[in-house]
Amino acid sequence: MCFWYMEALDAEPVQNMAIPLSYSETDPIPGGCNLEFDLDIDPNIYLQYDFFETTIKFAPANLGYARGTESPPCDVSTGQDTRWRLQYDVYQYFLPENDLTEEVLLKHLQRMAEVPHVTANAVKVNSPTLLI
């Protein structure tokens, strides 16, 4: 069971959205092989952009594992039974222009919450090769 509490400091109504996603021990752990950023497991995506290019930085995922067991090592080998078998696909999705309402934002976040929705609604722009 999970409890979430939300508090607003003023009397204005606040909208929120929770998208619970269940994962199994065979699903990758986003950011599970983090060796660069501040968190031990860092599932965040860091974007830097200017007029000419957008740079995406993220910690590599690790293979999934059963609760209560040790996580697979990240950089012991590069075989097919390691995290190196994971493939990363980058998709691009634009929010509609001139509508900054919460309703529109939440609606479009839902369109990008699960893989089938991403592939149906966004444009695949790249499948990067990770540098060692």
PDB file of C-alpha atoms in Angstrom:
ATOM      1  CA  MET A   1       0.000   0.000   0.000  1.00  0.00           C
ATOM      2  CA  CYS A   2       1.213   3.471  -0.830  1.00  0.00           C
ATOM      3  CA  PHE A   3       0.071   6.800   0.611  1.00  0.00           C
ATOM      4  CA  TRP A   4       0.695  10.152  -1.037  1.00  0.00           C
ATOM      5  CA  TYR A   5       0.053  13.450   0.681  1.00  0.00           C
ATOM      6  CA  MET A   6      -0.131  16.819  -0.991  1.00  0.00           C
ATOM      7  CA  GLU A   7      -0.270  20.189   0.710  1.00  0.00           C
ATOM      8  CA  ALA A   8      -0.991  23.588  -0.809  1.00  0.00           C
ATOM      9  CA  LEU A   9       0.212  26.671   1.041  1.00  0.00           C
ATOM     10  CA  ASP A  10      -2.683  28.813  -0.133  1.00  0.00           C
ATOM     11  CA  ALA A  11      -6.390  28.281  -0.717  1.00  0.00           C
ATOM     12  CA  GLU A  12      -6.051  27.858  -4.482  1.00  0.00           C
ATOM     13  CA  PRO A  13      -6.925  24.422  -5.885  1.00  0.00           C
ATOM     14  CA  VAL A  14      -3.942  22.348  -6.995  1.00  0.00           C
ATOM     15  CA  GLN A  15      -4.051  19.709  -9.711  1.00  0.00           C
ATOM     16  CA  ASN A  16      -1.786  16.719  -9.649  1.00  0.00           C
ATOM     17  CA  MET A  17      -1.355  13.494 -11.520  1.00  0.00           C
ATOM     18  CA  ALA A  18       0.122  10.216 -10.383  1.00  0.00           C
ATOM     19  CA  ILE A  19       0.909   7.590 -12.975  1.00  0.00           C
ATOM     20  CA  PRO A  20       1.598   4.346 -11.132  1.00  0.00           C
ATOM     21  CA  LEU A  21       3.561   1.935 -13.273  1.00  0.00           C
ATOM     22  CA  SER A  22       4.264  -1.586 -12.118  1.00  0.00           C
ATOM     23  CA  TYR A  23       7.612  -3.133 -12.907  1.00  0.00           C
ATOM     24  CA  SER A  24       8.905  -6.684 -12.650  1.00  0.00           C
ATOM     25  CA  GLU A  25      12.362  -7.983 -11.853  1.00  0.00           C
ATOM     26  CA  THR A  26      13.074  -8.360 -15.581  1.00  0.00           C
ATOM     27  CA  ASP A  27      12.572  -4.644 -16.330  1.00  0.00           C
ATOM     28  CA  PRO A  28      15.661  -2.393 -16.515  1.00  0.00           C
ATOM     29  CA  ILE A  29      16.389   0.007 -13.649  1.00  0.00           C
ATOM     30  CA  PRO A  30      16.671   3.543 -15.127  1.00  0.00           C
ATOM     31  CA  GLY A  31      19.884   5.175 -13.910  1.00  0.00           C
ATOM     32  CA  GLY A  32      20.923   1.964 -12.127  1.00  0.00           C
ATOM     33  CA  CYS A  33      24.508   2.164 -13.378  1.00  0.00           C
ATOM     34  CA  ASN A  34      25.077   5.779 -12.400  1.00  0.00           C
ATOM     35  CA  LEU A  35      28.755   6.645 -12.065  1.00  0.00           C
ATOM     36  CA  GLU A  36      28.543  10.330 -12.999  1.00  0.00           C
ATOM     37  CA  PHE A  37      25.702  12.137 -11.209  1.00  0.00           C
ATOM     38  CA  ASP A  38      24.983  12.788  -7.511  1.00  0.00           C
ATOM     39  CA  LEU A  39      22.390  10.066  -6.811  1.00  0.00           C
ATOM     40  CA  ASP A  40      23.249   6.369  -6.399  1.00  0.00           C
ATOM     41  CA  ILE A  41      20.432   5.474  -8.792  1.00  0.00           C
ATOM     42  CA  ASP A  42      19.682   8.479 -10.992  1.00  0.00           C
ATOM     43  CA  PRO A  43      16.741   7.992 -13.381  1.00  0.00           C
ATOM     44  CA  ASN A  44      16.754  11.665 -14.427  1.00  0.00           C
ATOM     45  CA  ILE A  45      17.407  12.993 -17.914  1.00  0.00           C
ATOM     46  CA  TYR A  46      19.543  16.136 -18.110  1.00  0.00           C
ATOM     47  CA  LEU A  47      18.968  18.411 -21.114  1.00  0.00           C
ATOM     48  CA  GLN A  48      21.223  21.186 -22.360  1.00  0.00           C
ATOM     49  CA  TYR A  49      20.280  23.115 -25.447  1.00  0.00           C
ATOM     50  CA  ASP A  50      21.050  26.163 -27.495  1.00  0.00           C
ATOM     51  CA  PHE A  51      19.917  27.443 -30.863  1.00  0.00           C
ATOM     52  CA  PHE A  52      21.773  24.710 -32.766  1.00  0.00           C
ATOM     53  CA  GLU A  53      21.663  21.505 -30.745  1.00  0.00           C
ATOM     54  CA  THR A  54      20.205  19.659 -27.790  1.00  0.00           C
ATOM     55  CA  THR A  55      22.414  17.456 -25.610  1.00  0.00           C
ATOM     56  CA  ILE A  56      20.870  14.647 -23.574  1.00  0.00           C
ATOM     57  CA  LYS A  57      22.762  13.221 -20.600  1.00  0.00           C
ATOM     58  CA  PHE A  58      21.585  10.320 -18.471  1.00  0.00           C
ATOM     59  CA  ALA A  59      22.980   7.550 -16.323  1.00  0.00           C
ATOM     60  CA  PRO A  60      22.812   4.146 -18.016  1.00  0.00           C
ATOM     61  CA  ALA A  61      20.223   1.654 -16.845  1.00  0.00           C
ATOM     62  CA  ASN A  62      21.035  -1.621 -15.143  1.00  0.00           C
ATOM     63  CA  LEU A  63      19.359  -4.962 -15.656  1.00  0.00           C
ATOM     64  CA  GLY A  64      16.421  -5.687 -13.403  1.00  0.00           C
ATOM     65  CA  TYR A  65      16.831  -7.979 -10.422  1.00  0.00           C
ATOM     66  CA  ALA A  66      14.684  -9.550  -7.731  1.00  0.00           C
ATOM     67  CA  ARG A  67      13.898  -7.582  -4.591  1.00  0.00           C
ATOM     68  CA  GLY A  68      16.325  -8.416  -1.791  1.00  0.00           C
ATOM     69  CA  THR A  69      19.114  -9.590  -4.112  1.00  0.00           C
ATOM     70  CA  GLU A  70      22.287  -7.824  -5.209  1.00  0.00           C
ATOM     71  CA  SER A  71      22.119  -5.682  -8.335  1.00  0.00           C
ATOM     72  CA  PRO A  72      24.113  -6.954 -11.320  1.00  0.00           C
ATOM     73  CA  PRO A  73      27.563  -5.338 -11.610  1.00  0.00           C
ATOM     74  CA  CYS A  74      27.662  -2.495 -14.113  1.00  0.00           C
ATOM     75  CA  ASP A  75      31.103  -2.572 -15.673  1.00  0.00           C
ATOM     76  CA  VAL A  76      32.546  -6.046 -15.193  1.00  0.00           C
ATOM     77  CA  SER A  77      32.017  -7.235 -18.773  1.00  0.00           C
ATOM     78  CA  THR A  78      30.203  -6.244 -21.956  1.00  0.00           C
ATOM     79  CA  GLY A  79      28.488  -9.560 -22.748  1.00  0.00           C
ATOM     80  CA  GLN A  80      24.841 -10.139 -23.688  1.00  0.00           C
ATOM     81  CA  ASP A  81      24.013 -11.048 -20.081  1.00  0.00           C
ATOM     82  CA  THR A  82      25.028  -7.559 -18.868  1.00  0.00           C
ATOM     83  CA  ARG A  83      23.553  -4.058 -19.108  1.00  0.00           C
ATOM     84  CA  TRP A  84      25.331  -3.571 -22.432  1.00  0.00           C
ATOM     85  CA  ARG A  85      22.519  -5.457 -24.185  1.00  0.00           C
ATOM     86  CA  LEU A  86      20.081  -2.616 -23.421  1.00  0.00           C
ATOM     87  CA  GLN A  87      19.163  -0.298 -26.296  1.00  0.00           C
ATOM     88  CA  TYR A  88      18.162   3.340 -25.843  1.00  0.00           C
ATOM     89  CA  ASP A  89      15.748   5.060 -28.221  1.00  0.00           C
ATOM     90  CA  VAL A  90      15.226   8.833 -28.177  1.00  0.00           C
ATOM     91  CA  TYR A  91      11.808  10.231 -29.084  1.00  0.00           C
ATOM     92  CA  GLN A  92      10.714  13.823 -29.639  1.00  0.00           C
ATOM     93  CA  TYR A  93       7.310  15.170 -28.647  1.00  0.00           C
ATOM     94  CA  PHE A  94       6.179  18.787 -28.746  1.00  0.00           C
ATOM     95  CA  LEU A  95       3.507  20.308 -26.554  1.00  0.00           C
ATOM     96  CA  PRO A  96       0.933  22.429 -28.368  1.00  0.00           C
ATOM     97  CA  GLU A  97       1.890  26.079 -28.707  1.00  0.00           C
ATOM     98  CA  ASN A  98       0.134  28.922 -26.898  1.00  0.00           C
ATOM     99  CA  ASP A  99      -1.677  26.730 -24.372  1.00  0.00           C
ATOM    100  CA  LEU A 100       0.138  26.588 -21.037  1.00  0.00           C
ATOM    101  CA  THR A 101      -2.798  25.317 -18.984  1.00  0.00           C
ATOM    102  CA  GLU A 102      -2.350  22.554 -16.433  1.00  0.00           C
ATOM    103  CA  GLU A 103      -4.999  20.444 -18.161  1.00  0.00           C
ATOM    104  CA  VAL A 104      -3.094  20.422 -21.440  1.00  0.00           C
ATOM    105  CA  LEU A 105       0.220  19.670 -19.728  1.00  0.00           C
ATOM    106  CA  LEU A 106      -1.222  16.751 -17.746  1.00  0.00           C
ATOM    107  CA  LYS A 107      -2.986  15.360 -20.824  1.00  0.00           C
ATOM    108  CA  HIS A 108       0.244  15.365 -22.814  1.00  0.00           C
ATOM    109  CA  LEU A 109       2.320  13.936 -19.950  1.00  0.00           C
ATOM    110  CA  GLN A 110      -0.036  10.956 -19.955  1.00  0.00           C
ATOM    111  CA  ARG A 111       0.701  10.465 -23.660  1.00  0.00           C
ATOM    112  CA  MET A 112       4.371   9.985 -22.816  1.00  0.00           C
ATOM    113  CA  ALA A 113       4.081   7.852 -19.665  1.00  0.00           C
ATOM    114  CA  GLU A 114       4.347   4.361 -21.182  1.00  0.00           C
ATOM    115  CA  VAL A 115       6.303   2.913 -24.103  1.00  0.00           C
ATOM    116  CA  PRO A 116       3.286   2.102 -26.325  1.00  0.00           C
ATOM    117  CA  HIS A 117       2.017   5.672 -25.920  1.00  0.00           C
ATOM    118  CA  VAL A 118       5.455   7.132 -26.682  1.00  0.00           C
ATOM    119  CA  THR A 119       5.858   5.117 -29.879  1.00  0.00           C
ATOM    120  CA  ALA A 120       2.308   6.042 -30.973  1.00  0.00           C
ATOM    121  CA  ASN A 121       2.513   9.785 -30.220  1.00  0.00           C
ATOM    122  CA  ALA A 122       6.157  10.835 -30.601  1.00  0.00           C
ATOM    123  CA  VAL A 123       8.762  10.798 -33.361  1.00  0.00           C
ATOM    124  CA  LYS A 124      11.833   8.587 -32.974  1.00  0.00           C
ATOM    125  CA  VAL A 125      14.899  10.732 -33.607  1.00  0.00           C
ATOM    126  CA  ASN A 126      17.811   8.531 -32.573  1.00  0.00           C
ATOM    127  CA  SER A 127      19.070   5.286 -31.091  1.00  0.00           C
ATOM    128  CA  PRO A 128      22.367   6.442 -29.597  1.00  0.00           C
ATOM    129  CA  THR A 129      25.381   4.241 -29.152  1.00  0.00           C
ATOM    130  CA  LEU A 130      26.729   4.664 -25.635  1.00  0.00           C
ATOM    131  CA  LEU A 131      30.375   5.560 -25.383  1.00  0.00           C
ATOM    132  CA  ILE A 132      32.516   3.509 -23.041  1.00  0.00           C
TER     133      ILE A 132
END
